[in-house]
Amino acid sequence: MTKPHEHDDRAPAARWHSLWLLTVGPTIWALHFLIAYCTAAVWCAKVVGRDGSLDGLRSIIGILTLVALAGIVLTGWFGYRQHSFGDDSSTHSEASSGDRHRFLGFSTLLLCGLSFVATAYVALSVVFIGTCQ
Amino acid sequence: MTDSVQDNRAEITAGQEARLTRIWNSPPGWRYWSAVNNTEVGRWYTVVTFAFFLFAVVLALLMRTQLAVPENDFLSAQTYNQVMTMHGSVMMFLFAVPIFEAFSILILPQMLGARDLPFPRLSAYGFWCFLIGGVFVCGSLFFGVAPAGGWFMYPPLTTAYQDGLGSDIWLLGLSFIEIASIAAAVELIVGVLKTRPPGMRINLMPLYAWYILVVGGMILFAFPPLIAGDLLFELERAFDWPFFDSTRGGDPLLWQHLFWIFGHPEVYIIFLPAIALVAMIVPTAAQRPIVGYGWIVLAAVGTGFLSFGLWVHHMFTTGMPAISLAFFSAASEAVAIPTGVQIFCFLATILAGRFAPSVPMLFVSGALAIFILGGLTGVMVAIAPFDFQAHDSYFIVAHLHYVLIGGMLFPVAAGIYYFYPMVVGKQLSERLGRIVFWVMFIGFNIAFLPMHFTGLLGMPRRVYTYAAGIGFDTLNLVSSIGAFIFASGLALLFYDTLRPRRNQPYSPRNPWNAGTLEWLGEMPAKSWGVRSIPLIKSRYPLWDQPNLMRDVDEGRCYLPDAEEGKRETLITSTIDARPAQCLRVPNSTFKSFWAAVFTGGLFIFATYAWYTVALISAALAFVTILIWLWTDTAVIPEKPNKDIGLGVSVPLYASGSASVGWWAMFITMVADMTAFASLVFGYFFFWTVHTDFPPNPAPGPGLFWPVLSAALVLAAWGLTLLARRYNRQDRAHGFYLALTLAILFTLGGTLALLAGPYLSDLEPTSNVYPATVWVLVVWGTLHLALGLVMQVYCLARRLAGRMTAEHDIDMQNVGLYWHFLAITVAVTAAVIGGFPEVA
């Protein structure tokens, strides 16, 4: 048996941020969701009342959604770049720092895709619903 | 010459095995129950969990007997309510969640080639808490005092209309069990991140470990809101603090929010570990690596997040604005995406491989079929207008049983058949297994498929009987017959697992020809787990690494020995699994048992309002845990490093973020912060639903005392961090001075925090505002008291020579706790003192 990782010193180092990057896309979804929900709740309870219109809220959530989607796309881009590191092996199943790096990038990209769709779903709510009733 | 080398080698190996056996074997006789290693605790946990499951199955059969014919009087309405409540509560809290903890404690270390998880005593403590709490809650049924408010205990039914102990038993008994879940989450997260074998980088982890990591993280954010809710609820029931009483400004909907912020993620906390079993079984059955490993990681992590955006879909009929419902409806639809992705990956793996039919795969196929039906009705009820029609009807009962039995029970049955040889050393009957499957599968569908129609015809759930001739009769009778068929399948399964098999030969090693490490073990399994810890280079090392089994068996890999007579396992780095530390894990002890007994006393005596005895029990638990910490944790090793074989030497002691204890503290405090955030959520929830919350002018606590408290606590925090630095620099005087001052500031900060509401005469029973302020203050005070104990503890540790400049785990962990404490007190001060000024 060989010592662990002895041939692997030039490969990308294990950094915490590459693991945490996985969670950035879904976290942006969660923040977008929470802010949208809380803003709508406060809007209907404190600003316009239960019979009020969502017009002003629509712009707020629209801008919020654009910011969130931009953040998700940016994170996805980082993931994609990490995934494109070196010689790609599509299964990321090699015992190498390169594959570990690509795997985390790929998973980040996938999670950003899911977060993008989920964020868009949530934003659609204000397209279809116009009042606080 | 060669012979003598071989003899020598055999002698060394025999010596190593003898030492490993001596240190890892469980103690004999009655002291067996002091065992803490994962194989024993995992087995007990599994057996007890199934005992509770059987209990809940019997309750289900009682219900189906009552409902078999209209206007039946087999059970009274009151008994039926208790049976129904207990069926749901036991299935969820005492079976569905703990079975994953039990299985994981049992199989995760084997999967990671570890000798044990990092905190064996914590696992044992969690197990005993679970057992005591579970027996207490279940026992209540035999005295006719069981909870009767449904498994989600909605107020005002349970606060204003149900006297007796039932709700208290539910609240306190299950809160106690939630401790076990959080303990398991800490253990399993750190286990996955830190006890992987060398070389098992994060892209090579078994999928089971990924799922467990996600589920552990979910527990940290899902269970604390329920603990916070339980606290509010019990304060209302025991001391009349009106959080849910609308006559005094409370709101029952707050409970629904807190319950379902827990309750919906819980469904996925149950589902993901079960589907993790499927992710291990499918590649073995297909004899090829999983298709779409990265996609399954996406599914696990994605589901983990999205499951927190669904809770209001249990509250679609509470009259919230349609826009709020729409957000949750959207998220409920989105979660179907990752759920579907993993199912496609499993199907692709089966199609791409050589499908070998086996009993586990039969159960997996059944699970997928049932779960997909449940998932589809889930998509239906996630659409608010449909839910308005189906809400609280038998359609929901059908939906949730399809999801839980397809998503959890069938995969668990598959897991029992698959892992039985690993745990017991012998295989279950293949022939009987097929019969069990078909009886269960057919029985299940006969029982639950008709409920969709009973529900759509208008039969409400939770009724103890129904009138004849309104279309429910035949469907209910069919459901009841199906339930008994289903139960007979379960009975057969239990018969096969429990029957004596003395004459049956041991199973061959790795009987399914699986590729993952848990099948490395010998049959029957040895107490030490793996003989030596291998270097991993593949996701399926048993398939891809030739001679791995031989090398491991001959002790050619890491940690083949226990020279110092200590239990040891390997700690590796989080991402690339490089060897980082040789962790000494503790041996058998009754301390965890007694700590659980006394903790149980606190909760159980409090149920009967015997507060003095409860407090004595709490004090005993506290002392036991202190003794446990003092004697067994952060022990300074006899030498700094240890040679673990293959020319690698690693430290025996690590502190700060390199130590497993630091991670445990961090994870625990994340859960703690979630509970605190739930209480703060309560404050702002009342602000949104009332026009006079906080009242104008606010009757207290004013700005002065909260701000003073925050200032003193922040100073104590700074001094604690200073003490940590001085300790590291070995400046003893500076350390003692800084920590003593920190203690004084902590005391001052605590008193100032209490002074705010106390001096302004806020009476918590009068209205929800004072009650909400007080609950935040009490929360902060309890945490400050704990912070104070930690400061004194560190002072004493250094005085006793158990903590030094280099060996400073205690001080590092206390410093970490204080970061969270500083946030808690600062936020509390800002909310109770600052918000009334700006609202």
PDB file of C-alpha atoms in Angstrom, chain B residues 26 30 80 124 197 246 281 323 342 382 386 407 429 457 489 503 505 510 539 545 750 816:
ATOM      1  CA  SER B  26     -18.138  -5.739  25.783  1.00  0.00           C
ATOM      2  CA  TRP B  30     -24.728  -7.466  33.984  1.00  0.00           C
ATOM      3  CA  TYR B  80     -59.886   5.932  20.165  1.00  0.00           C
ATOM      4  CA  ALA B 124     -25.312   5.591  24.600  1.00  0.00           C
ATOM      5  CA  PRO B 197     -10.802   6.075   6.190  1.00  0.00           C
ATOM      6  CA  SER B 246     -56.343  34.212  22.033  1.00  0.00           C
ATOM      7  CA  ILE B 281     -28.751  -1.804  -2.149  1.00  0.00           C
ATOM      8  CA  ILE B 323     -49.911  34.906  -1.614  1.00  0.00           C
ATOM      9  CA  GLN B 342     -32.863  10.166  -7.393  1.00  0.00           C
ATOM     10  CA  ALA B 382     -49.509  20.746  -2.743  1.00  0.00           C
ATOM     11  CA  PHE B 386     -57.239  20.830  -4.219  1.00  0.00           C
ATOM     12  CA  GLY B 407     -40.631   6.008   1.376  1.00  0.00           C
ATOM     13  CA  SER B 429     -34.861 -16.875   4.608  1.00  0.00           C
ATOM     14  CA  LEU B 457     -66.337  10.797  -0.586  1.00  0.00           C
ATOM     15  CA  GLY B 489     -46.751  -9.870   6.603  1.00  0.00           C
ATOM     16  CA  ASN B 503     -28.082 -24.625  13.539  1.00  0.00           C
ATOM     17  CA  PRO B 505     -24.385 -21.865   9.274  1.00  0.00           C
ATOM     18  CA  ASN B 510     -19.791 -10.305   1.753  1.00  0.00           C
ATOM     19  CA  ARG B 539     -16.257   4.416  -4.319  1.00  0.00           C
ATOM     20  CA  GLN B 545      -9.084  -2.610  -5.005  1.00  0.00           C
ATOM     21  CA  THR B 750     -27.318  37.828  33.945  1.00  0.00           C
ATOM     22  CA  LEU B 816     -16.798  28.778  20.714  1.00  0.00           C
TER      23      LEU B 816
END
